[in-house]
């Protein structure tokens, strides 16, 4: 049986500490997968990879297609198998969605990629591109911009097992992209009725470690779990 692989560039702890430099291009990452999420060099917006196209949802509310030569400091992608069974799901908030999806996983010790399509009531966020010297993400995120939408679109998410703490985010990490590709970002709140979804189980994890000054020299063993929770779910509204 051929392994279904999740490819990751960078680590969560290095991103949390402010390593926004990048060594891999959009093209190089998309050669390894056609769906996923992440961010761009300098923490320039929220990355949504869908159908082999790299979208960037920025803090000014705009979403655009990135160039193949643009770079990614942190991201996860996989080659999505559309032939898997499609299911339906309704949920009133993002925690409800995550809980329901976890119940449907055959094992919480593998990785998963999910694509949900439907009509969503969603609140998303993004941060402005940073300039050097970079501040840690848990500080930068306090200046995030948030937007509310009620429209059709896609929810793209990655599930990581608990044992990857520090390397990536345990549990679900999900981004939104509108069907017209004009809006998107990291999801803070989410509601939908009778949305359709497909899940791919991924039993291989390929991590590409960056040769950046921060990654090579920082102590990446710090426990940033609580700071990460604040960044992932915080909303100023």
CSV table of C-alpha atoms in Angstrom, one decimal:
chain,number,residue,atom,x,y,z
A,1,UNK,CA,0.0,0.0,0.0
A,2,UNK,CA,1.4,3.4,-1.0
A,3,UNK,CA,1.7,5.9,1.9
A,4,UNK,CA,-0.5,9.0,1.8
A,5,UNK,CA,1.9,11.7,3.0
A,6,UNK,CA,1.6,15.0,4.8
A,7,UNK,CA,4.5,17.4,3.9
A,8,UNK,CA,5.4,20.1,6.4
A,9,UNK,CA,7.8,23.0,6.1
A,10,UNK,CA,9.2,24.4,9.4
A,11,UNK,CA,8.0,23.8,12.9
A,12,UNK,CA,5.3,25.5,15.0
A,13,UNK,CA,7.6,26.4,17.8
A,14,UNK,CA,10.0,28.2,15.5
A,15,UNK,CA,7.1,30.1,13.9
A,16,UNK,CA,5.7,31.0,17.3
A,17,UNK,CA,9.2,32.4,18.3
A,18,UNK,CA,9.3,34.6,15.2
A,19,UNK,CA,11.1,32.6,12.5
A,20,UNK,CA,9.3,34.0,9.5
A,21,UNK,CA,12.1,33.5,7.0
A,22,UNK,CA,11.5,31.0,4.3
A,23,UNK,CA,13.6,28.6,2.2
A,24,UNK,CA,11.0,26.8,0.1
A,25,UNK,CA,9.0,28.3,-2.7
A,26,UNK,CA,5.3,28.0,-3.4
A,27,UNK,CA,6.1,25.8,-6.4
A,28,UNK,CA,8.4,23.5,-4.5
A,29,UNK,CA,5.7,23.0,-1.8
A,30,UNK,CA,2.9,22.5,-4.3
A,31,UNK,CA,5.0,19.8,-6.0
A,32,UNK,CA,4.4,17.8,-2.8
A,33,UNK,CA,0.7,18.5,-2.4
A,34,UNK,CA,-2.3,20.3,-3.9
A,35,UNK,CA,-4.2,21.2,-0.7
A,36,UNK,CA,-3.2,22.6,2.7
A,37,UNK,CA,-2.6,25.7,4.8
A,38,UNK,CA,0.2,27.8,6.2
A,39,UNK,CA,1.6,31.3,5.9
A,40,UNK,CA,4.0,33.2,3.7
A,41,UNK,CA,7.4,34.8,4.2
A,42,UNK,CA,7.4,37.6,6.8
A,43,UNK,CA,4.1,36.2,8.2
A,44,UNK,CA,2.5,37.8,5.1
A,45,UNK,CA,-1.1,36.6,5.4
A,46,UNK,CA,-2.8,33.2,5.8
A,47,UNK,CA,-2.1,30.6,3.2
A,48,UNK,CA,-4.8,28.4,1.7
A,49,UNK,CA,-3.7,25.8,-0.9
A,50,UNK,CA,-6.6,24.4,-2.9
A,51,UNK,CA,-6.5,22.4,-6.2
A,52,UNK,CA,-2.8,23.2,-6.6
A,53,UNK,CA,-3.2,27.0,-6.3
A,54,UNK,CA,-1.7,29.1,-3.5
A,55,UNK,CA,-4.0,31.8,-2.2
A,56,UNK,CA,-3.0,34.5,0.3
A,57,UNK,CA,-5.6,36.1,2.6
A,58,UNK,CA,-4.0,39.3,4.0
A,59,UNK,CA,-4.8,41.5,7.0
A,60,UNK,CA,-6.3,44.2,4.7
A,61,UNK,CA,-9.1,41.8,3.7
A,62,UNK,CA,-7.8,41.0,0.2
A,63,UNK,CA,-7.1,37.5,-1.1
A,64,UNK,CA,-4.9,36.9,-4.1
A,65,UNK,CA,-3.0,34.1,-5.9
A,66,UNK,CA,0.7,33.9,-5.0
A,67,UNK,CA,3.5,33.5,-7.5
A,68,UNK,CA,5.4,30.2,-7.8
A,69,UNK,CA,8.6,32.0,-6.6
A,70,UNK,CA,7.0,33.4,-3.4
A,71,UNK,CA,8.1,31.6,-0.3
A,72,UNK,CA,6.6,29.7,2.6
A,73,UNK,CA,8.2,29.5,6.1
A,74,UNK,CA,5.5,27.2,7.6
A,75,UNK,CA,2.9,25.1,5.9
A,76,UNK,CA,1.4,21.7,5.5
A,77,UNK,CA,0.2,20.1,2.2
A,78,UNK,CA,-1.0,16.8,0.9
A,79,UNK,CA,-2.2,15.3,-2.4
A,80,UNK,CA,-5.9,15.1,-1.9
A,81,UNK,CA,-7.8,12.0,-2.9
A,82,UNK,CA,-11.2,13.1,-4.1
A,83,UNK,CA,-12.5,9.6,-4.6
A,84,UNK,CA,-13.2,9.1,-0.8
A,85,UNK,CA,-16.7,9.1,0.5
A,86,UNK,CA,-18.5,12.5,0.9
A,87,UNK,CA,-20.4,13.1,4.1
A,88,UNK,CA,-22.6,15.8,5.5
A,89,UNK,CA,-22.2,17.8,8.7
A,90,UNK,CA,-24.0,20.6,10.6
A,91,UNK,CA,-22.5,22.6,13.5
A,92,UNK,CA,-23.1,25.8,15.4
A,93,UNK,CA,-19.6,26.8,16.3
A,94,UNK,CA,-16.0,25.8,15.6
A,95,UNK,CA,-15.5,23.8,18.7
A,96,UNK,CA,-18.6,21.8,17.9
A,97,UNK,CA,-17.2,21.1,14.4
A,98,UNK,CA,-13.8,20.0,15.8
A,99,UNK,CA,-15.5,17.7,18.3
A,100,UNK,CA,-17.8,16.1,15.8
A,101,UNK,CA,-14.9,15.5,13.3
A,102,UNK,CA,-12.7,14.0,16.0
A,103,UNK,CA,-15.4,11.5,16.7
A,104,UNK,CA,-15.4,10.3,13.1
A,105,UNK,CA,-11.6,9.7,12.9
A,106,UNK,CA,-10.7,6.0,12.9
A,107,UNK,CA,-7.6,6.8,15.0
A,108,UNK,CA,-6.3,10.0,16.6
A,109,UNK,CA,-2.7,8.9,16.0
A,110,UNK,CA,-2.6,9.6,12.3
A,111,UNK,CA,-2.7,12.9,10.3
A,112,UNK,CA,-5.7,14.0,8.3
A,113,UNK,CA,-6.6,16.5,5.7
A,114,UNK,CA,-10.2,17.7,5.3
A,115,UNK,CA,-12.0,19.7,2.7
A,116,UNK,CA,-15.5,21.0,3.6
A,117,UNK,CA,-17.8,22.8,1.1
A,118,UNK,CA,-20.9,24.7,2.0
A,119,UNK,CA,-22.5,27.9,3.1
A,120,UNK,CA,-20.7,29.3,6.2
A,121,UNK,CA,-21.1,32.0,8.8
A,122,UNK,CA,-17.5,32.6,9.5
A,123,UNK,CA,-15.1,35.0,11.3
A,124,UNK,CA,-11.5,34.9,10.0
A,125,UNK,CA,-8.3,36.7,10.9
A,126,UNK,CA,-5.0,37.5,9.4
A,127,UNK,CA,-1.8,39.4,10.5
A,128,UNK,CA,0.1,42.1,8.7
A,129,UNK,CA,3.4,41.3,7.1
A,130,UNK,CA,6.2,41.8,9.6
A,131,UNK,CA,9.5,43.6,9.2
A,132,UNK,CA,12.8,42.5,10.8
A,133,UNK,CA,13.7,42.2,13.6
A,134,UNK,CA,10.7,39.9,13.9
A,135,UNK,CA,8.6,39.7,17.1
A,136,UNK,CA,7.2,36.4,18.3
A,137,UNK,CA,3.8,35.3,16.8
A,138,UNK,CA,2.1,35.5,20.2
A,139,UNK,CA,2.9,39.2,20.3
A,140,UNK,CA,2.2,39.9,16.6
A,141,UNK,CA,-1.2,38.2,16.7
A,142,UNK,CA,-2.5,40.9,19.1
A,143,UNK,CA,-2.6,43.2,16.1
A,144,UNK,CA,-4.6,40.8,13.9
A,145,UNK,CA,-7.5,42.0,11.7
A,146,UNK,CA,-10.8,40.1,11.8
A,147,UNK,CA,-13.6,39.9,9.2
A,148,UNK,CA,-17.1,38.3,9.3
A,149,UNK,CA,-18.6,36.7,6.2
A,150,UNK,CA,-21.8,34.8,5.4
A,151,UNK,CA,-21.1,33.0,2.1
A,152,UNK,CA,-20.3,29.9,0.2
A,153,UNK,CA,-16.8,28.6,0.3
A,154,UNK,CA,-14.3,26.0,1.4
A,155,UNK,CA,-12.9,25.0,4.8
A,156,UNK,CA,-9.5,23.4,4.5
A,157,UNK,CA,-8.1,21.8,7.6
A,158,UNK,CA,-5.2,19.7,8.9
A,159,UNK,CA,-5.5,17.3,11.9
A,160,UNK,CA,-2.3,16.5,13.8
A,161,UNK,CA,-1.9,13.9,16.7
A,162,UNK,CA,-1.1,15.1,20.2
A,163,UNK,CA,2.5,13.7,20.0
A,164,UNK,CA,3.5,16.4,17.6
A,165,UNK,CA,3.2,19.2,20.2
A,166,UNK,CA,5.8,21.9,19.4
A,167,UNK,CA,6.4,20.5,15.8
A,168,UNK,CA,2.8,21.3,14.8
A,169,UNK,CA,-0.6,22.1,16.3
A,170,UNK,CA,-2.3,19.0,17.9
A,171,UNK,CA,-5.9,18.7,16.8
A,172,UNK,CA,-7.6,20.6,13.9
A,173,UNK,CA,-6.1,23.8,12.4
A,174,UNK,CA,-8.5,25.2,9.7
A,175,UNK,CA,-8.6,28.0,7.2
A,176,UNK,CA,-11.4,29.5,5.1
A,177,UNK,CA,-11.6,30.4,1.4
A,178,UNK,CA,-14.7,31.9,-0.2
A,179,UNK,CA,-16.0,30.2,-3.3
A,180,UNK,CA,-15.2,33.3,-5.4
A,181,UNK,CA,-11.6,33.2,-3.9
A,182,UNK,CA,-12.0,36.8,-2.7
A,183,UNK,CA,-12.1,36.2,1.1
A,184,UNK,CA,-10.3,34.0,3.5
A,185,UNK,CA,-8.1,33.5,6.5
A,186,UNK,CA,-7.5,31.6,9.7
A,187,UNK,CA,-10.9,30.7,11.2
A,188,UNK,CA,-11.9,32.0,14.6
A,189,UNK,CA,-15.7,31.3,14.5
A,190,UNK,CA,-17.7,29.1,12.2
A,191,UNK,CA,-21.2,27.9,11.6
A,192,UNK,CA,-22.9,25.9,8.9
A,193,UNK,CA,-25.9,23.7,8.1
A,194,UNK,CA,-25.6,20.6,6.0
A,195,UNK,CA,-22.1,21.2,4.7
A,196,UNK,CA,-20.4,18.4,2.7
A,197,UNK,CA,-16.9,17.1,3.6
A,198,UNK,CA,-14.2,14.6,2.6
A,199,UNK,CA,-11.4,13.4,4.8
A,200,UNK,CA,-8.1,11.9,3.8
A,201,UNK,CA,-6.1,9.8,6.3
A,202,UNK,CA,-2.4,10.5,6.0
A,203,UNK,CA,0.0,7.8,7.4
A,204,UNK,CA,3.3,9.4,6.5
A,205,UNK,CA,4.8,12.7,7.7
A,206,UNK,CA,7.6,14.5,5.9
A,207,UNK,CA,9.1,17.5,7.7
A,208,UNK,CA,11.4,19.8,5.9
A,209,UNK,CA,13.6,21.7,8.4
A,210,UNK,CA,14.7,25.2,7.3
A,211,UNK,CA,18.2,26.5,7.3
A,212,UNK,CA,17.4,29.9,8.7
A,213,UNK,CA,19.3,31.8,11.4
A,214,UNK,CA,16.5,31.5,13.9
A,215,UNK,CA,15.9,27.8,13.4
A,216,UNK,CA,19.6,26.9,13.6
A,217,UNK,CA,20.3,29.0,16.7
A,218,UNK,CA,17.2,29.2,18.9
A,219,UNK,CA,16.2,26.9,21.8
A,220,UNK,CA,13.1,25.3,20.3
A,221,UNK,CA,12.4,23.1,23.3
A,222,UNK,CA,10.3,25.7,25.1
A,223,UNK,CA,6.7,24.8,26.1
A,224,UNK,CA,4.6,27.2,24.1
A,225,UNK,CA,1.4,25.3,24.4
A,226,UNK,CA,-0.6,28.0,26.3
A,227,UNK,CA,0.7,30.8,24.0
A,228,UNK,CA,-0.2,28.8,21.0
A,229,UNK,CA,-3.8,28.3,22.3
A,230,UNK,CA,-4.1,32.1,22.7
A,231,UNK,CA,-2.9,32.7,19.1
A,232,UNK,CA,-5.1,30.0,17.5
A,233,UNK,CA,-8.4,30.9,19.1
A,234,UNK,CA,-8.2,34.5,20.2
A,235,UNK,CA,-10.7,37.1,18.8
A,236,UNK,CA,-10.9,40.8,19.6
A,237,UNK,CA,-14.6,41.0,18.7
